[in-house]
Short mmCIF file of C-alpha atoms in Angstrom, two decimals:
data_model
loop_
_atom_site.label_atom_id
_atom_site.label_comp_id
_atom_site.label_asym_id
_atom_site.label_seq_id
_atom_site.Cartn_x
_atom_site.Cartn_y
_atom_site.Cartn_z
CA THR A 957 0.00 0.00 0.00
CA PRO A 958 1.13 3.65 -0.31
CA VAL A 959 1.52 3.89 3.46
CA THR A 960 3.67 0.75 3.57
CA SER A 961 5.80 2.02 0.69
CA PHE A 962 6.41 5.30 2.47
CA PHE A 963 7.32 3.49 5.69
CA LEU A 964 9.79 1.18 3.93
CA ALA A 965 11.44 4.07 2.11
CA ALA A 966 11.98 6.00 5.35
CA TRP A 967 13.13 2.91 7.24
CA SER A 968 15.63 1.91 4.55
CA THR A 969 17.24 5.35 4.71
CA SER A 970 17.72 5.13 8.47
CA VAL A 971 19.23 1.62 8.62
CA LYS A 972 21.18 1.45 5.38
CA ALA A 973 24.43 2.50 7.02
CA THR A 974 24.18 -0.16 9.73
CA MET A 975 23.34 -3.15 7.54
CA THR A 976 25.72 -6.11 7.93
CA PRO A 977 26.04 -9.11 5.57
CA ALA A 978 24.34 -11.38 8.10
CA THR A 979 21.42 -8.98 8.43
CA SER A 980 21.13 -8.78 4.65
CA ILE A 981 20.79 -12.55 4.42
CA LEU A 982 18.18 -12.59 7.18
CA LEU A 983 16.19 -9.81 5.56
CA ALA A 984 16.35 -11.54 2.17
CA ALA A 985 14.83 -14.65 3.73
CA TRP A 986 12.16 -12.56 5.41
CA SER A 987 11.27 -10.84 2.14
CA THR A 988 10.75 -14.22 0.51
CA SER A 989 8.36 -15.34 3.23
CA VAL A 990 6.19 -12.21 3.06
CA LYS A 991 6.31 -11.66 -0.69
CA ALA A 992 2.90 -13.22 -1.20
CA THR A 993 1.25 -10.72 1.15
CA MET A 994 2.77 -7.58 -0.38
CA THR A 995 1.44 -5.40 -3.16
CA PRO A 996 3.43 -5.26 -6.44
CA ALA A 997 4.57 -1.70 -5.72
CA THR A 998 5.85 -2.62 -2.26
CA SER A 999 7.61 -5.72 -3.62
CA ILE A 1000 9.48 -3.63 -6.20
CA LEU A 1001 10.50 -1.10 -3.55
CA LEU A 1002 11.79 -3.78 -1.19
CA ALA A 1003 13.72 -5.57 -3.95
CA ALA A 1004 15.46 -2.35 -4.95
CA TRP A 1005 16.32 -1.57 -1.35
CA LEU A 1006 17.74 -5.05 -0.70
CA THR A 1007 20.02 -4.66 -3.71
CA SER A 1008 21.33 -1.33 -2.48
CA VAL A 1009 22.08 -2.34 1.12
CA LYS A 1010 23.70 -5.70 0.40
CA ALA A 1011 26.59 -3.92 -1.28
CA THR A 1012 27.49 -0.91 0.84
CA MET A 1013 30.70 0.08 2.56
CA TRP A 1014 31.13 -0.83 6.23
CA THR A 1015 31.68 1.77 8.91
CA SER A 1016 34.52 1.43 11.45
CA GLU A 1017 31.99 -0.02 13.90
CA GLN A 1018 30.98 -2.71 11.41
CA TRP A 1019 34.61 -3.62 10.75
CA ALA A 1020 35.03 -4.09 14.49
CA GLN A 1021 31.78 -6.06 14.78
CA ASN A 1022 32.77 -8.48 11.99
CA ARG A 1023 36.42 -8.69 13.00
CA TYR A 1024 36.62 -12.49 13.24
CA ASN A 1025 33.72 -13.52 11.03
CA VAL A 1026 33.76 -12.27 7.45
CA CYS A 1027 32.32 -15.23 5.53
CA PHE A 1028 29.67 -13.70 3.28
CA GLY A 1029 28.80 -13.24 -0.36
CA GLU A 1030 29.08 -15.83 -3.10
CA SER A 1031 30.97 -16.67 -6.31
CA PHE A 1032 34.22 -15.32 -4.80
CA SER A 1033 37.17 -17.71 -4.48
CA LEU A 1034 40.95 -17.90 -4.28
CA ARG A 1035 43.28 -20.63 -5.48
CA THR A 1036 46.80 -21.17 -4.15
CA SER A 1037 49.95 -22.53 -5.72
CA PRO A 1038 51.49 -25.11 -5.90
CA ARG A 1039 48.90 -27.22 -4.04
CA ASN A 1040 46.03 -25.66 -5.97
CA TYR A 1041 44.03 -25.25 -2.75
CA LEU A 1042 40.63 -23.60 -3.29
CA LEU A 1043 39.16 -21.23 -0.69
CA GLY A 1044 35.51 -20.30 -1.18
CA ILE A 1045 32.34 -19.64 0.76
CA LYS A 1046 31.74 -23.37 1.40
CA ASN A 1047 34.98 -23.83 3.35
CA CYS A 1048 35.32 -20.25 4.55
CA GLY A 1049 36.69 -20.03 8.08
CA ILE A 1050 38.66 -23.25 7.79
CA GLU A 1051 41.67 -23.68 10.08
CA LEU A 1052 44.63 -25.03 8.13
CA GLY A 1053 47.72 -26.75 9.47
CA ALA A 1054 51.16 -25.16 9.53
CA GLU A 1055 52.14 -27.02 6.36
CA TYR A 1056 49.79 -24.76 4.37
CA VAL A 1057 51.74 -21.61 5.23
CA PHE A 1058 54.11 -22.09 2.31
CA ASP A 1059 51.23 -22.61 -0.10
CA TRP A 1060 50.13 -19.03 0.62
CA THR A 1061 53.63 -17.64 0.10
CA HIS A 1062 52.78 -16.74 -3.48
CA ARG A 1063 49.89 -14.46 -4.38
CA PRO A 1064 46.77 -16.58 -4.99
CA SER A 1065 44.66 -16.34 -8.12
CA VAL A 1066 41.33 -14.57 -7.61
CA MET A 1067 37.99 -15.35 -9.21
CA TYR A 1068 34.59 -13.70 -8.93
CA ALA A 1069 32.11 -15.34 -11.30
CA LYS A 1070 29.55 -12.54 -10.82
CA ALA A 1071 31.98 -9.78 -11.78
CA LYS A 1072 30.65 -7.23 -14.27
CA THR A 1073 32.77 -6.92 -17.39
CA ASP A 1074 32.73 -3.11 -17.43
CA VAL A 1075 33.43 -2.63 -13.71
CA PHE A 1076 36.67 -2.45 -11.71
CA TYR A 1077 37.26 -4.20 -8.39
CA THR A 1078 39.58 -4.09 -5.38
CA VAL A 1079 40.97 -7.07 -3.44
CA MET A 1080 42.21 -6.57 0.12
CA MET A 1081 43.85 -9.11 2.44
CA VAL A 1082 44.21 -8.23 6.11
CA GLU A 1083 45.03 -9.86 9.42
CA PRO A 1084 43.12 -8.93 12.61
CA ALA A 1085 46.35 -8.92 14.60
CA ASP A 1086 46.22 -8.73 18.39
CA HIS A 1087 48.29 -5.54 18.53
CA CYS A 1088 45.80 -3.64 16.36
CA GLU A 1089 42.77 -1.68 17.47
CA GLU A 1090 39.28 -3.08 16.74
CA ALA A 1091 38.90 -1.36 13.36
CA GLU A 1092 42.57 -1.73 12.38
CA TYR A 1093 44.46 -4.58 10.77
CA TYR A 1094 47.83 -5.67 9.51
CA LEU A 1095 47.67 -5.23 5.74
CA HIS A 1096 48.88 -8.15 3.62
CA TRP A 1097 47.68 -7.16 0.17
CA LEU A 1098 45.80 -4.36 -1.56
CA GLU A 1099 45.14 -4.47 -5.31
CA LEU A 1100 43.04 -1.80 -7.05
CA ASN A 1101 41.54 -1.47 -10.53
CA ILE A 1102 41.08 -5.17 -11.27
CA ALA A 1103 39.09 -5.56 -14.47
CA GLY A 1104 35.85 -7.48 -13.98
CA GLN A 1105 36.36 -9.32 -17.24
CA ARG A 1106 39.50 -10.95 -15.83
CA LEU A 1107 37.92 -11.68 -12.45
CA GLN A 1108 35.07 -13.63 -14.03
CA VAL A 1109 37.38 -16.48 -15.04
CA GLY A 1110 40.29 -15.99 -12.64
CA ARG A 1111 42.80 -14.67 -15.15
CA PRO A 1112 46.17 -13.27 -13.95
CA LEU A 1113 45.91 -9.75 -12.57
CA ILE A 1114 47.46 -7.30 -15.04
CA HIS A 1115 47.12 -3.54 -15.56
CA THR A 1116 46.11 -3.12 -11.92
CA THR A 1117 47.28 -0.74 -9.19
CA THR A 1118 49.22 -2.47 -6.40
CA VAL A 1119 48.92 -0.27 -3.32
CA SER A 1120 50.38 -3.01 -1.09
CA VAL A 1121 52.35 -5.86 -2.65
CA TYR A 1122 51.22 -9.32 -1.55
CA GLN A 1123 52.72 -10.65 1.69
CA GLY A 1124 51.74 -14.17 2.74
CA PRO A 1125 50.92 -15.47 6.23
CA ARG A 1126 53.50 -15.28 8.98
CA LEU A 1127 55.97 -18.14 9.29
CA ASP A 1128 56.66 -17.61 13.01
CA LEU A 1129 53.57 -19.39 14.35
CA GLN A 1130 52.91 -18.98 18.05
CA PRO A 1131 52.11 -22.07 20.17
CA HIS A 1132 48.39 -22.61 20.81
CA HIS A 1133 47.48 -19.56 18.74
CA ILE A 1134 45.60 -19.39 15.43
CA ASP A 1135 46.42 -16.60 12.99
CA PHE A 1136 43.42 -15.49 10.93
CA TYR A 1137 43.60 -13.96 7.47
CA GLN A 1138 40.73 -12.29 5.65
CA ILE A 1139 40.26 -11.41 2.00
CA PHE A 1140 37.66 -8.86 0.88
CA LEU A 1141 36.30 -8.02 -2.54
CA PHE A 1142 35.07 -4.50 -3.28
CA GLU A 1143 33.30 -3.11 -6.31
CA GLN A 1144 34.55 0.30 -7.43
CA SER A 1145 32.23 2.98 -8.78
CA LYS A 1146 34.85 3.71 -11.46
CA LYS A 1147 38.55 3.27 -12.20
CA LEU A 1148 40.71 4.97 -9.59
CA PHE A 1149 43.77 7.04 -10.46
CA TYR A 1150 45.49 6.45 -7.15
CA ASN A 1151 47.85 9.07 -5.73
CA GLY A 1152 47.69 8.21 -2.03
CA LYS A 1153 49.90 6.39 0.43
CA TRP A 1154 51.67 3.14 -0.45
CA TYR A 1155 51.87 0.21 1.97
CA HIS A 1156 54.78 -1.94 0.80
CA LEU A 1157 57.06 -1.79 3.85
CA ILE A 1158 56.33 -3.65 7.08
CA HIS A 1159 55.96 -0.56 9.27
CA GLN A 1160 53.47 0.89 6.75
CA ARG A 1161 51.25 -2.19 6.95
CA HIS A 1162 50.60 -1.94 10.69
CA MET A 1163 47.43 -0.27 12.01
CA PHE A 1164 45.74 -0.22 8.61
CA ASN A 1165 42.14 1.01 8.78
CA PRO A 1166 40.05 -0.25 5.80
CA SER A 1167 37.14 2.06 6.52
CA LYS A 1168 39.31 5.18 6.56
CA PHE A 1169 41.18 4.09 3.45
CA CYS A 1170 38.02 3.53 1.41
CA SER A 1171 36.32 6.71 2.60
CA SER A 1172 39.41 8.78 1.74
CA GLN A 1173 39.31 7.84 -1.95
CA GLU A 1174 37.53 9.86 -4.63
CA ILE A 1175 35.42 6.87 -5.67
CA LYS A 1176 32.76 4.84 -3.89
CA TYR A 1177 33.44 1.31 -2.68
CA SER A 1178 30.82 -1.41 -2.24
CA ILE A 1179 31.86 -4.47 -0.25
CA MET A 1180 30.74 -7.57 -2.17
CA SER A 1181 32.22 -10.62 -0.47
CA GLY A 1182 34.55 -11.78 2.27
CA LEU A 1183 36.55 -14.95 2.95
CA GLN A 1184 38.78 -16.00 5.80
CA PHE A 1185 41.05 -18.84 6.86
CA GLY A 1186 43.22 -19.63 9.84
CA ILE A 1187 46.72 -21.06 10.18
CA LYS A 1188 47.36 -23.06 13.33
CA PRO A 1189 50.69 -24.49 14.55
CA ASP A 1190 51.37 -28.20 14.64
CA GLU A 1191 50.03 -29.96 17.72
CA GLY A 1192 53.56 -30.59 18.92
CA LEU A 1193 54.26 -26.86 19.27
#
């Protein structure tokens, strides 16, 4: 009804900034269950709103809230070398043994089957290290301007902007401690001609704030998917 449409429009504006991936999934399920009771106009409004909030940029509070649980999205995967290990949404959050550290030494190949051919993307790999604040991370990799056409089939990344060259997981594993690593995929509103800070050296990678980085750029970022894995020491350590 017109009243319901007005209510949904106002409500979507107020909560859009606080929407998390988990909430998006819950709301999508709810919309399916009530679809039969809604008018066509209200259904169209809700569908458009769901599309807009599922792919928005997180605030610093949301980065802190999702610090150790970033498994969301679909069609996003990474493949390592030489073991050809595949990390995707189905095994997201897996805790790997110490022998897998060396398989992540080299930059993994990245694939996003739902990538748009005429859109550019950003891949970010971070570690929620203990010495960092809630919304800060140790930066392992930051690649901008990845062509969607190459992401669709996992082609090698060329003609991109490497803000932080890839650095694999730490080799100095601590006893009885699991190191977590998280990889995010962002959609860019357009190609970015980057002229900001570079993060290649170790001291530059500490205390990296993804929210501040994205908000400081002249383009808009939409967070599309997230994956994570852990590396744990051998039981004998």
